[in-house]
Amino acid sequence: MKLSSLLQKPPGYMIACMVCSFGGFLFGIDTGIIGPVTVMGDFKNHVVGNPSPTIHGLIVSSILIPAAISSSFFAGRLADALGRPRAIAIGSFIFSLGAALEAASVHVAMFVVGRVVEGIGEGLYLGTLVVYICEVAPPRHRGALTTAPQLLTTLGLMTGFFTCYGSANIPSSFSWRLPFLLLAAYALVFSVAALLWLPASPRWLTLRGRENEAVEAWEKLGVPAADREKILDQLSAQVVEPNPATAVDATGSTLTMTEMAPASRPVQSKTKKSQLRDLFASDARPRLLLAVFLMTMQQLSGIDGVLYYAPLLFQQAGLDSQESAFLASGVSAIVIFAATIPATLWADRWGRRANTIVGGLGMTCTMFLLGSLYAADAVHAGRGAGRWVVLVSIYAFAVLYCISWAVGIKVYAAEIQRPATRARATSIAHSGNWLSNFLVALVTPTLLAESSYGAYFLFGGCTLATVLVCWGFMPETRGRSLDDIDRAFQEKSRVSSSGLKQFARTISRRLLS
């Protein structure tokens, strides 16, 4: 490739997509700083005192439910009324206000209010940014561009951990206020950038009859005429693309095919009642239930428990100082960031079924190994090999998750749905993801306090149960057309149903004999 081609200014749509991807960076930073901040001594002295495990979990998880509510009920309406860039700007500005409130907190109530405000903003902008990318990116580049927010999220996670590592030794409350001040500044910059640099979505303009403005927007974005038609045709056909509005987790694995904002899909004449019937029809219901199960169990694998409370886990493993625990947390973020790059690039080369099952088995083994070490009292501070096995196992678990469940499960949850119900079914599935994410963040400190090994066995058991369900009910979808996926899923359903009936008949005969 010639140097001149490398030095050419990238097209406008690529710049716009990179600006949008910075929203993932904000989410990653918040995830990276909240765990370390809540175990800093000065934070406890100024804000919460010595919180119980339940209060600790509530502080961390209080951002999730507001984010889910604002994403589900308001993000699409705001983007529909004002346009994508303005909705992104408003959401990130509210996020900035929440981070500023956290930085200024003088007691725990003020801090929780800040996280609630932050969550409202997060749900608004995360519910729109990848929709915007889908509406402006040419189909041949859409896959790479829609993975950028995920990669930026893991970069933000790493940045957040090392920000706390650098500020932890400041001898004042500035040690924990500085990370939130920086986050508020980043979010404010992102808000201004979205407002000033992002052209209105041509798709949004077209739906409102503003054809001339749409043409100007296409020109500003530098999208060729042939690609414009493909984008509009695919969106009108309800080819649902990645959107993290209803699926956010701490690894940044948010880029999944889910519900487009109301303004980005065609108006349907069906009533809500008939849409609900379609969603729970006999050929759609098994797919919906499988998607809900997978998306719920993805979080019950314990990944957010590991990432939110990494410093706590490393301290429990025997690292004898807060500085060492923060450094180990930062290293885990580097490992996750590094693993996300090949996982993103090779996502479509690995089979969904094999990737989920093999990755799940690896994650199960690491969780059971961690639980067994603690149950056998083999982990001691300052001595023995047990603590090092724990550290390596935590890193291994995070890597296994990133290269398997982080991407594959969320894509699969959308792929298996019928085209007519994909948006609604995937949205429902991701609601389970939000709820389980909240529960994991809330209860992990309590589980660790009550039993040093119980949390690991619980998460390992959930992962193993998921593997068994996938083995019996999960057909492969990679590289298949929608018709092929329909046939594969119907065949798997018939085989599974036949097997269950045969199993029931066998049990009945044995009981009666």
Short mmCIF file of C-alpha atoms in Angstrom, two decimals:
data_model
loop_
_atom_site.label_atom_id
_atom_site.label_comp_id
_atom_site.label_asym_id
_atom_site.label_seq_id
_atom_site.Cartn_x
_atom_site.Cartn_y
_atom_site.Cartn_z
CA MET A 1 0.00 0.00 0.00
CA LYS A 2 1.34 3.42 -0.97
CA LEU A 3 2.23 5.95 1.71
CA SER A 4 0.05 8.54 0.00
CA SER A 5 -3.02 6.34 0.39
CA LEU A 6 -2.29 5.89 4.09
CA LEU A 7 -2.00 9.66 4.53
CA GLN A 8 -5.28 10.41 2.80
CA LYS A 9 -7.99 11.91 4.95
CA PRO A 10 -10.48 9.20 5.95
CA PRO A 11 -14.04 9.58 4.64
CA GLY A 12 -16.53 11.49 6.74
CA TYR A 13 -18.53 8.42 7.76
CA MET A 14 -15.40 6.85 9.24
CA ILE A 15 -14.63 9.96 11.29
CA ALA A 16 -18.26 10.08 12.46
CA CYS A 17 -18.14 6.43 13.51
CA MET A 18 -14.90 6.97 15.42
CA VAL A 19 -16.44 9.94 17.25
CA CYS A 20 -19.43 7.75 18.18
CA SER A 21 -17.14 4.98 19.39
CA PHE A 22 -15.79 7.30 22.08
CA GLY A 23 -19.08 6.71 23.89
CA GLY A 24 -17.90 3.17 24.59
CA PHE A 25 -14.70 4.60 26.04
CA LEU A 26 -16.73 6.54 28.63
CA PHE A 27 -18.64 3.46 29.68
CA GLY A 28 -15.41 1.50 30.03
CA ILE A 29 -13.79 4.16 32.20
CA ASP A 30 -16.75 4.21 34.59
CA THR A 31 -16.58 0.43 34.90
CA GLY A 32 -12.85 0.59 35.49
CA ILE A 33 -12.93 3.23 38.23
CA ILE A 34 -15.99 2.33 40.29
CA GLY A 35 -14.51 -0.85 41.79
CA PRO A 36 -11.15 0.64 42.84
CA VAL A 37 -12.75 3.88 44.12
CA THR A 38 -15.15 2.08 46.45
CA VAL A 39 -12.29 0.32 48.26
CA MET A 40 -10.10 3.43 48.67
CA GLY A 41 -9.65 4.39 52.31
CA ASP A 42 -10.28 8.07 51.71
CA PHE A 43 -13.52 7.34 49.87
CA LYS A 44 -14.76 5.36 52.83
CA ASN A 45 -13.79 8.14 55.23
CA HIS A 46 -15.48 10.92 53.25
CA VAL A 47 -18.52 9.15 51.79
CA VAL A 48 -19.64 5.79 53.13
CA GLY A 49 -17.70 4.98 56.26
CA ASN A 50 -17.24 1.21 56.42
CA PRO A 51 -20.05 -0.02 54.14
CA SER A 52 -21.61 -3.43 54.44
CA PRO A 53 -21.24 -5.75 51.42
CA THR A 54 -24.86 -5.04 50.49
CA ILE A 55 -24.32 -1.27 50.49
CA HIS A 56 -21.12 -1.77 48.51
CA GLY A 57 -23.03 -3.74 45.89
CA LEU A 58 -25.83 -1.19 45.80
CA ILE A 59 -23.40 1.67 45.19
CA VAL A 60 -21.77 -0.12 42.27
CA SER A 61 -24.97 -1.45 40.69
CA SER A 62 -27.09 1.69 41.10
CA ILE A 63 -26.14 2.86 37.60
CA LEU A 64 -27.62 -0.18 35.82
CA ILE A 65 -31.38 0.05 36.36
CA PRO A 66 -31.61 3.77 35.46
CA ALA A 67 -29.56 3.04 32.34
CA ALA A 68 -31.90 0.21 31.38
CA ILE A 69 -35.01 2.35 31.92
CA SER A 70 -33.74 5.38 29.99
CA SER A 71 -32.49 3.13 27.20
CA SER A 72 -35.70 1.16 26.88
CA PHE A 73 -38.26 3.95 27.23
CA PHE A 74 -36.62 7.24 26.28
CA ALA A 75 -33.54 6.78 24.08
CA GLY A 76 -35.45 5.88 20.92
CA ARG A 77 -38.04 8.63 21.41
CA LEU A 78 -35.37 11.25 21.98
CA ALA A 79 -33.42 10.14 18.91
CA ASP A 80 -36.66 10.10 16.92
CA ALA A 81 -37.64 13.61 17.94
CA LEU A 82 -34.29 15.42 17.86
CA GLY A 83 -32.06 13.26 15.67
CA ARG A 84 -29.20 10.90 16.51
CA PRO A 85 -26.35 13.41 17.16
CA ARG A 86 -28.44 15.60 19.46
CA ALA A 87 -29.67 12.57 21.41
CA ILE A 88 -26.08 11.36 21.82
CA ALA A 89 -24.98 14.84 22.92
CA ILE A 90 -27.79 15.17 25.47
CA GLY A 91 -27.15 11.71 26.89
CA SER A 92 -23.41 12.24 27.27
CA PHE A 93 -24.00 15.67 28.85
CA ILE A 94 -26.31 14.11 31.47
CA PHE A 95 -23.66 11.41 31.98
CA SER A 96 -21.11 14.17 32.58
CA LEU A 97 -23.36 15.79 35.19
CA GLY A 98 -23.69 12.47 37.00
CA ALA A 99 -19.93 11.95 37.06
CA ALA A 100 -19.46 15.50 38.37
CA LEU A 101 -21.96 14.80 41.17
CA GLU A 102 -20.00 11.71 42.12
CA ALA A 103 -16.77 13.70 42.17
CA ALA A 104 -18.36 16.33 44.45
CA SER A 105 -20.09 13.87 46.81
CA VAL A 106 -19.92 14.42 50.53
CA HIS A 107 -22.08 11.45 51.57
CA VAL A 108 -23.30 8.19 50.12
CA ALA A 109 -26.75 9.47 49.10
CA MET A 110 -25.22 12.16 46.91
CA PHE A 111 -22.88 9.62 45.35
CA VAL A 112 -25.73 7.22 44.53
CA VAL A 113 -27.76 10.08 43.03
CA GLY A 114 -24.76 10.87 40.85
CA ARG A 115 -24.63 7.27 39.64
CA VAL A 116 -28.36 7.29 38.92
CA VAL A 117 -28.00 10.48 36.85
CA GLU A 118 -24.99 8.98 35.13
CA GLY A 119 -27.00 5.86 34.33
CA ILE A 120 -29.82 7.90 32.78
CA GLY A 121 -27.35 9.61 30.47
CA GLU A 122 -25.58 6.37 29.67
CA GLY A 123 -28.79 4.70 28.60
CA LEU A 124 -29.66 7.65 26.35
CA TYR A 125 -26.42 7.87 24.43
CA LEU A 126 -25.56 4.16 24.31
CA GLY A 127 -29.06 3.60 22.99
CA THR A 128 -28.32 5.71 19.95
CA LEU A 129 -24.66 5.72 18.99
CA VAL A 130 -24.47 2.35 17.24
CA VAL A 131 -27.84 2.95 15.58
CA TYR A 132 -26.19 6.02 14.06
CA ILE A 133 -23.19 3.97 12.92
CA CYS A 134 -25.50 1.46 11.23
CA GLU A 135 -27.32 4.24 9.42
CA VAL A 136 -24.22 5.91 7.96
CA ALA A 137 -21.67 3.11 7.45
CA PRO A 138 -21.47 1.33 4.07
CA PRO A 139 -22.42 -2.35 4.45
CA ARG A 140 -18.93 -3.55 3.50
CA HIS A 141 -17.41 -1.62 6.42
CA ARG A 142 -20.27 -1.84 8.90
CA GLY A 143 -19.00 -4.91 10.74
CA ALA A 144 -15.62 -3.36 11.52
CA LEU A 145 -17.07 0.03 12.42
CA THR A 146 -19.74 -1.35 14.75
CA THR A 147 -17.07 -3.24 16.71
CA ALA A 148 -15.14 -0.04 17.40
CA PRO A 149 -17.24 0.99 20.46
CA GLN A 150 -16.58 -2.44 21.96
CA LEU A 151 -12.85 -2.09 21.51
CA LEU A 152 -12.94 1.46 22.91
CA THR A 153 -14.87 0.17 25.93
CA THR A 154 -12.07 -2.24 26.81
CA LEU A 155 -9.56 0.58 26.28
CA GLY A 156 -11.64 2.70 28.68
CA LEU A 157 -11.69 -0.13 31.20
CA MET A 158 -7.90 -0.24 31.11
CA THR A 159 -7.67 3.55 31.34
CA GLY A 160 -9.99 3.59 34.35
CA PHE A 161 -8.03 0.99 36.29
CA PHE A 162 -4.70 2.74 35.72
CA THR A 163 -6.17 6.15 36.51
CA CYS A 164 -7.09 4.82 39.95
CA TYR A 165 -3.71 3.14 40.26
CA GLY A 166 -2.08 6.51 39.66
CA SER A 167 -4.38 8.53 41.93
CA ALA A 168 -4.70 6.10 44.85
CA ASN A 169 -1.66 7.48 46.68
CA ILE A 170 -2.79 11.12 46.60
CA PRO A 171 -3.10 12.03 50.31
CA SER A 172 -6.54 13.61 50.10
CA SER A 173 -10.04 13.00 48.79
CA PHE A 174 -8.65 14.00 45.41
CA SER A 175 -7.46 10.37 45.19
CA TRP A 176 -10.99 9.22 44.36
CA ARG A 177 -12.47 12.50 43.10
CA LEU A 178 -9.91 12.87 40.29
CA PRO A 179 -11.07 9.79 38.30
CA PHE A 180 -14.66 11.08 38.28
CA LEU A 181 -13.56 14.63 37.42
CA LEU A 182 -11.66 13.27 34.43
CA LEU A 183 -14.64 11.14 33.43
CA ALA A 184 -16.94 14.18 33.61
CA ALA A 185 -14.50 16.13 31.42
CA TYR A 186 -14.26 13.31 28.86
CA ALA A 187 -18.05 13.07 28.70
CA LEU A 188 -18.44 16.82 28.23
CA VAL A 189 -15.91 16.79 25.39
CA PHE A 190 -17.77 13.90 23.79
CA SER A 191 -21.07 15.76 24.09
CA VAL A 192 -19.67 18.84 22.35
CA ALA A 193 -17.98 16.71 19.67
CA ALA A 194 -21.21 14.84 18.91
CA LEU A 195 -23.14 18.07 18.64
CA LEU A 196 -20.64 19.87 16.43
CA TRP A 197 -19.05 17.16 14.29
CA LEU A 198 -21.73 14.54 13.66
CA PRO A 199 -23.95 15.21 10.63
CA ALA A 200 -27.61 14.30 11.01
CA SER A 201 -28.41 10.75 10.01
CA PRO A 202 -29.48 10.74 6.33
CA ARG A 203 -31.83 7.88 7.15
CA TRP A 204 -33.51 10.00 9.84
CA LEU A 205 -33.77 12.96 7.47
CA THR A 206 -35.22 10.79 4.68
CA LEU A 207 -37.94 9.42 6.95
CA ARG A 208 -38.99 13.00 7.66
CA GLY A 209 -39.18 13.98 4.01
CA ARG A 210 -36.11 16.23 4.17
CA GLU A 211 -34.57 14.79 1.02
CA ASN A 212 -32.31 17.73 0.16
CA GLU A 213 -30.80 17.77 3.64
CA ALA A 214 -30.33 14.00 3.43
CA VAL A 215 -28.35 14.35 0.20
CA GLU A 216 -26.16 17.01 1.83
CA ALA A 217 -25.58 14.73 4.80
CA TRP A 218 -24.58 11.83 2.51
CA GLU A 219 -22.12 14.11 0.76
CA LYS A 220 -20.65 15.32 4.04
CA LEU A 221 -20.27 11.70 5.18
CA GLY A 222 -18.61 10.75 1.90
CA VAL A 223 -20.82 7.69 1.31
CA PRO A 224 -20.95 6.63 -2.38
CA ALA A 225 -24.36 6.64 -4.08
CA ALA A 226 -24.46 2.84 -4.50
CA ASP A 227 -23.81 2.33 -0.79
CA ARG A 228 -26.52 4.82 0.13
CA GLU A 229 -29.12 2.65 -1.58
CA LYS A 230 -27.84 -0.49 0.14
CA ILE A 231 -27.99 1.17 3.55
CA LEU A 232 -31.56 2.39 3.05
CA ASP A 233 -32.70 -0.93 1.54
CA GLN A 234 -31.22 -3.01 4.35
CA LEU A 235 -32.63 -0.81 7.10
CA SER A 236 -36.05 -0.72 5.46
CA ALA A 237 -36.00 -4.52 5.25
CA GLN A 238 -35.44 -4.65 9.01
CA VAL A 239 -32.01 -6.20 8.81
CA VAL A 240 -31.38 -5.46 12.44
CA GLU A 241 -27.87 -4.31 13.21
CA PRO A 242 -25.83 -3.99 16.40
CA ASN A 243 -27.09 -1.58 19.01
CA PRO A 244 -26.11 -1.66 22.68
CA ALA A 245 -29.25 0.07 23.84
CA THR A 246 -30.36 -2.98 25.73
CA ALA A 247 -27.20 -4.93 26.27
CA VAL A 248 -24.39 -3.35 28.15
CA ASP A 249 -21.79 -5.11 30.22
CA ALA A 250 -18.47 -4.35 31.73
CA THR A 251 -16.33 -6.01 29.09
CA GLY A 252 -17.75 -3.80 26.41
CA SER A 253 -19.44 -6.66 24.72
CA THR A 254 -22.34 -4.45 23.78
CA LEU A 255 -22.33 -4.68 20.05
CA THR A 256 -25.12 -7.01 19.23
CA MET A 257 -27.99 -7.12 16.80
CA THR A 258 -30.95 -5.70 18.65
CA GLU A 259 -33.76 -3.24 18.34
CA MET A 260 -33.28 -0.25 16.09
CA ALA A 261 -34.63 3.02 17.41
CA PRO A 262 -38.20 3.69 16.35
CA ALA A 263 -37.14 6.26 13.77
CA SER A 264 -34.85 3.79 12.02
CA ARG A 265 -37.36 1.11 11.13
CA PRO A 266 -40.48 1.19 9.02
CA VAL A 267 -43.87 1.82 10.52
CA GLN A 268 -45.87 -1.36 10.93
CA SER A 269 -49.60 -1.58 10.70
CA LYS A 270 -49.91 -4.49 13.11
CA THR A 271 -51.45 -3.86 16.50
CA LYS A 272 -49.48 -4.49 19.64
CA LYS A 273 -51.67 -7.49 20.35
CA SER A 274 -50.91 -9.14 17.01
CA GLN A 275 -47.21 -8.36 17.40
CA LEU A 276 -47.26 -10.09 20.77
CA ARG A 277 -48.96 -13.11 19.21
CA ASP A 278 -46.24 -13.28 16.58
CA LEU A 279 -43.57 -13.06 19.24
CA PHE A 280 -44.95 -16.04 21.16
CA ALA A 281 -46.04 -18.11 18.16
CA SER A 282 -45.05 -21.77 18.21
CA ASP A 283 -42.14 -21.30 15.79
CA ALA A 284 -40.87 -18.11 17.47
CA ARG A 285 -41.31 -18.94 21.15
CA PRO A 286 -38.44 -21.49 21.50
CA ARG A 287 -36.02 -19.02 19.92
CA LEU A 288 -37.14 -16.24 22.24
CA LEU A 289 -36.77 -18.44 25.32
CA LEU A 290 -33.31 -19.62 24.24
CA ALA A 291 -32.19 -16.04 23.60
CA VAL A 292 -33.49 -14.87 26.99
CA PHE A 293 -31.76 -17.79 28.70
CA LEU A 294 -28.43 -17.19 26.98
CA MET A 295 -28.44 -13.45 27.56
CA THR A 296 -29.32 -13.91 31.23
CA MET A 297 -26.74 -16.61 31.84
CA GLN A 298 -24.07 -14.57 30.07
CA GLN A 299 -24.01 -12.21 33.04
CA LEU A 300 -24.51 -15.01 35.58
CA SER A 301 -21.17 -16.38 34.41
CA GLY A 302 -19.80 -13.75 36.81
CA ILE A 303 -17.87 -11.59 34.36
CA ASP A 304 -19.10 -8.30 35.78
CA GLY A 305 -18.55 -9.57 39.29
CA VAL A 306 -14.92 -10.12 38.31
CA LEU A 307 -14.49 -6.75 36.63
CA TYR A 308 -16.45 -4.50 38.98
CA TYR A 309 -14.77 -5.97 42.04
CA ALA A 310 -11.34 -6.89 40.67
CA PRO A 311 -9.43 -5.07 43.46
CA LEU A 312 -11.55 -6.83 46.08
CA LEU A 313 -10.91 -10.22 44.46
CA PHE A 314 -7.18 -9.64 44.27
CA GLN A 315 -7.03 -8.47 47.88
CA GLN A 316 -8.95 -11.57 48.91
CA ALA A 317 -6.46 -13.65 46.92
CA GLY A 318 -3.65 -12.43 49.17
CA LEU A 319 -2.18 -9.33 47.54
CA ASP A 320 -1.05 -7.51 50.63
CA SER A 321 -1.57 -3.91 49.58
CA GLN A 322 -4.16 -1.79 47.85
CA GLU A 323 -1.54 -0.66 45.34
CA SER A 324 -0.79 -4.26 44.35
CA ALA A 325 -4.49 -5.03 43.97
CA PHE A 326 -4.99 -1.98 41.75
CA LEU A 327 -1.98 -2.92 39.63
CA ALA A 328 -3.30 -6.47 39.22
CA SER A 329 -6.67 -5.01 38.19
CA GLY A 330 -4.96 -2.85 35.59
CA VAL A 331 -3.10 -5.84 34.22
CA SER A 332 -6.41 -7.70 33.91
CA ALA A 333 -7.76 -4.79 31.87
CA ILE A 334 -4.74 -4.95 29.57
CA VAL A 335 -5.31 -8.68 29.11
CA ILE A 336 -8.98 -8.07 28.28
CA PHE A 337 -8.14 -5.31 25.82
CA ALA A 338 -5.56 -7.50 24.09
CA ALA A 339 -7.93 -10.48 23.92
CA THR A 340 -10.77 -8.36 22.52
CA ILE A 341 -8.80 -7.43 19.40
CA PRO A 342 -8.50 -10.95 17.90
CA ALA A 343 -11.91 -11.90 19.29
CA THR A 344 -13.46 -9.03 17.34
CA LEU A 345 -11.48 -9.72 14.15
CA TRP A 346 -12.18 -13.46 14.14
CA ALA A 347 -15.74 -13.43 15.49
CA ASP A 348 -17.22 -14.62 12.19
CA ARG A 349 -14.60 -17.35 11.70
CA TRP A 350 -15.65 -19.32 14.75
CA GLY A 351 -18.85 -21.30 14.96
CA ARG A 352 -21.35 -19.87 17.43
CA ARG A 353 -22.23 -23.25 18.95
CA ALA A 354 -18.69 -24.58 19.35
CA ASN A 355 -17.40 -21.25 20.60
CA THR A 356 -20.12 -21.01 23.25
CA ILE A 357 -19.73 -24.60 24.45
CA VAL A 358 -15.93 -24.74 24.48
CA GLY A 359 -15.61 -21.27 25.98
CA GLY A 360 -18.22 -22.15 28.59
CA LEU A 361 -16.40 -25.31 29.59
CA GLY A 362 -13.17 -23.36 30.01
CA MET A 363 -14.90 -20.72 32.11
CA THR A 364 -16.56 -23.42 34.23
CA CYS A 365 -13.21 -25.06 34.93
CA THR A 366 -11.61 -21.78 36.01
CA MET A 367 -14.51 -20.89 38.32
CA PHE A 368 -14.56 -24.37 39.90
CA LEU A 369 -10.77 -24.23 40.32
CA LEU A 370 -11.05 -20.87 42.11
CA GLY A 371 -13.84 -22.14 44.35
CA SER A 372 -11.92 -25.33 45.17
CA LEU A 373 -8.79 -23.43 46.15
CA TYR A 374 -10.72 -21.28 48.60
CA ALA A 375 -12.77 -24.21 49.90
CA ALA A 376 -9.56 -26.13 50.60
CA ASP A 377 -8.06 -23.09 52.36
CA ALA A 378 -5.16 -23.14 49.90
CA VAL A 379 -5.02 -19.35 49.38
CA HIS A 380 -2.89 -17.44 51.87
CA ALA A 381 -1.59 -13.88 51.92
CA GLY A 382 2.15 -13.57 51.40
CA ARG A 383 2.91 -17.26 50.98
CA GLY A 384 2.09 -20.37 48.99
CA ALA A 385 1.31 -20.91 45.33
CA GLY A 386 -2.46 -20.76 45.79
CA ARG A 387 -2.73 -17.01 45.44
CA TRP A 388 -0.80 -17.03 42.17
CA VAL A 389 -3.05 -19.76 40.80
CA VAL A 390 -6.01 -17.54 41.73
CA LEU A 391 -4.52 -14.55 39.91
CA VAL A 392 -3.81 -16.55 36.76
CA SER A 393 -7.25 -18.16 36.87
CA ILE A 394 -9.00 -14.77 37.06
CA TYR A 395 -7.03 -13.60 34.03
CA ALA A 396 -7.78 -16.85 32.20
CA PHE A 397 -11.50 -16.53 32.93
CA ALA A 398 -11.59 -12.98 31.55
CA VAL A 399 -9.75 -14.03 28.37
CA LEU A 400 -12.00 -17.04 27.81
CA TYR A 401 -15.06 -14.85 28.20
CA CYS A 402 -13.77 -12.21 25.80
CA ILE A 403 -12.99 -14.68 23.02
CA SER A 404 -16.19 -16.68 23.37
CA TRP A 405 -19.31 -15.45 25.16
CA ALA A 406 -18.59 -11.73 24.90
CA VAL A 407 -19.42 -11.56 21.21
CA GLY A 408 -20.90 -14.88 20.17
CA ILE A 409 -23.88 -15.11 22.52
CA LYS A 410 -25.24 -11.65 21.79
CA VAL A 411 -24.95 -12.06 18.04
CA TYR A 412 -26.56 -15.49 18.27
CA ALA A 413 -29.49 -14.16 20.33
CA ALA A 414 -30.44 -11.97 17.37
CA GLU A 415 -29.49 -14.33 14.54
CA ILE A 416 -31.89 -17.07 15.55
CA GLN A 417 -34.96 -14.82 15.63
CA ARG A 418 -37.45 -14.63 12.80
CA PRO A 419 -37.02 -11.42 10.77
CA ALA A 420 -40.52 -10.23 11.68
CA THR A 421 -39.88 -10.53 15.43
CA ARG A 422 -36.12 -10.06 15.66
CA ALA A 423 -36.16 -6.54 17.06
CA ARG A 424 -38.72 -7.19 19.79
CA ALA A 425 -37.40 -10.65 20.68
CA THR A 426 -33.82 -9.46 20.97
CA SER A 427 -34.89 -6.49 23.07
CA ILE A 428 -36.66 -8.82 25.50
CA ALA A 429 -33.60 -11.08 25.64
CA HIS A 430 -31.37 -8.15 26.52
CA SER A 431 -33.72 -7.14 29.30
CA GLY A 432 -32.68 -10.38 30.97
CA ASN A 433 -29.08 -9.34 30.46
CA TRP A 434 -29.68 -6.01 32.22
CA LEU A 435 -31.44 -7.66 35.14
CA SER A 436 -28.82 -10.35 35.68
CA ASN A 437 -26.07 -7.73 35.34
CA PHE A 438 -27.70 -5.73 38.12
CA LEU A 439 -28.08 -8.79 40.35
CA VAL A 440 -24.45 -9.86 39.88
CA ALA A 441 -23.16 -6.37 40.66
CA LEU A 442 -25.44 -6.14 43.70
CA VAL A 443 -24.82 -9.50 45.37
CA THR A 444 -21.18 -10.28 44.55
CA PRO A 445 -19.74 -8.39 47.58
CA THR A 446 -22.20 -10.15 49.89
CA LEU A 447 -21.34 -13.56 48.44
CA LEU A 448 -17.63 -12.92 48.83
CA ALA A 449 -18.12 -11.73 52.42
CA GLU A 450 -20.28 -14.70 53.42
CA SER A 451 -18.12 -17.33 51.72
CA SER A 452 -14.79 -16.99 49.97
CA TYR A 453 -15.69 -19.80 47.57
CA GLY A 454 -19.49 -19.68 47.24
CA ALA A 455 -19.56 -17.04 44.51
CA TYR A 456 -17.15 -18.99 42.34
CA PHE A 457 -19.12 -22.22 42.62
CA LEU A 458 -22.35 -20.35 41.90
CA PHE A 459 -21.00 -18.69 38.77
CA GLY A 460 -19.34 -21.91 37.64
CA GLY A 461 -22.58 -23.83 38.11
CA CYS A 462 -24.51 -21.28 36.05
CA THR A 463 -21.91 -21.51 33.27
CA LEU A 464 -22.02 -25.30 33.26
CA ALA A 465 -25.82 -25.28 33.09
CA THR A 466 -25.59 -22.96 30.07
CA VAL A 467 -23.17 -25.34 28.34
CA LEU A 468 -25.56 -28.26 28.85
CA VAL A 469 -28.51 -26.31 27.45
CA CYS A 470 -26.44 -25.20 24.45
CA TRP A 471 -25.35 -28.77 23.81
CA GLY A 472 -28.95 -29.89 23.56
CA PHE A 473 -30.77 -26.93 22.06
CA MET A 474 -28.34 -24.68 20.18
CA PRO A 475 -28.06 -25.15 16.40
CA GLU A 476 -25.18 -23.56 14.50
CA THR A 477 -25.92 -20.31 12.63
CA ARG A 478 -22.55 -19.03 11.42
CA GLY A 479 -22.50 -18.38 7.68
CA ARG A 480 -26.07 -19.55 7.16
CA SER A 481 -28.86 -17.69 5.45
CA LEU A 482 -32.02 -16.82 7.35
CA ASP A 483 -33.83 -19.71 5.65
CA ASP A 484 -31.05 -22.12 6.64
CA ILE A 485 -31.21 -20.85 10.22
CA ASP A 486 -34.97 -21.43 10.24
CA ARG A 487 -34.56 -25.00 9.03
CA ALA A 488 -31.67 -25.72 11.42
CA PHE A 489 -33.58 -24.40 14.39
CA GLN A 490 -36.73 -26.31 13.50
CA GLU A 491 -34.71 -29.50 13.12
CA LYS A 492 -32.97 -28.98 16.45
CA SER A 493 -36.34 -28.32 18.09
CA ARG A 494 -37.78 -31.55 16.66
CA VAL A 495 -34.77 -33.59 17.77
CA SER A 496 -34.79 -32.05 21.25
CA SER A 497 -38.54 -32.51 21.61
CA SER A 498 -38.27 -36.14 20.50
CA GLY A 499 -35.41 -36.75 22.92
CA LEU A 500 -37.33 -35.23 25.84
CA LYS A 501 -40.41 -37.32 25.06
CA GLN A 502 -38.31 -40.49 24.84
CA PHE A 503 -36.64 -39.60 28.16
CA ALA A 504 -40.04 -39.02 29.79
CA ARG A 505 -41.38 -42.34 28.48
CA THR A 506 -38.32 -44.18 29.81
CA ILE A 507 -38.68 -42.63 33.26
CA SER A 508 -42.39 -43.45 33.32
CA ARG A 509 -41.79 -47.10 32.44
CA ARG A 510 -39.14 -47.46 35.13
CA LEU A 511 -41.39 -45.88 37.76
CA LEU A 512 -44.28 -48.15 36.85
CA SER A 513 -42.20 -51.34 36.66
#
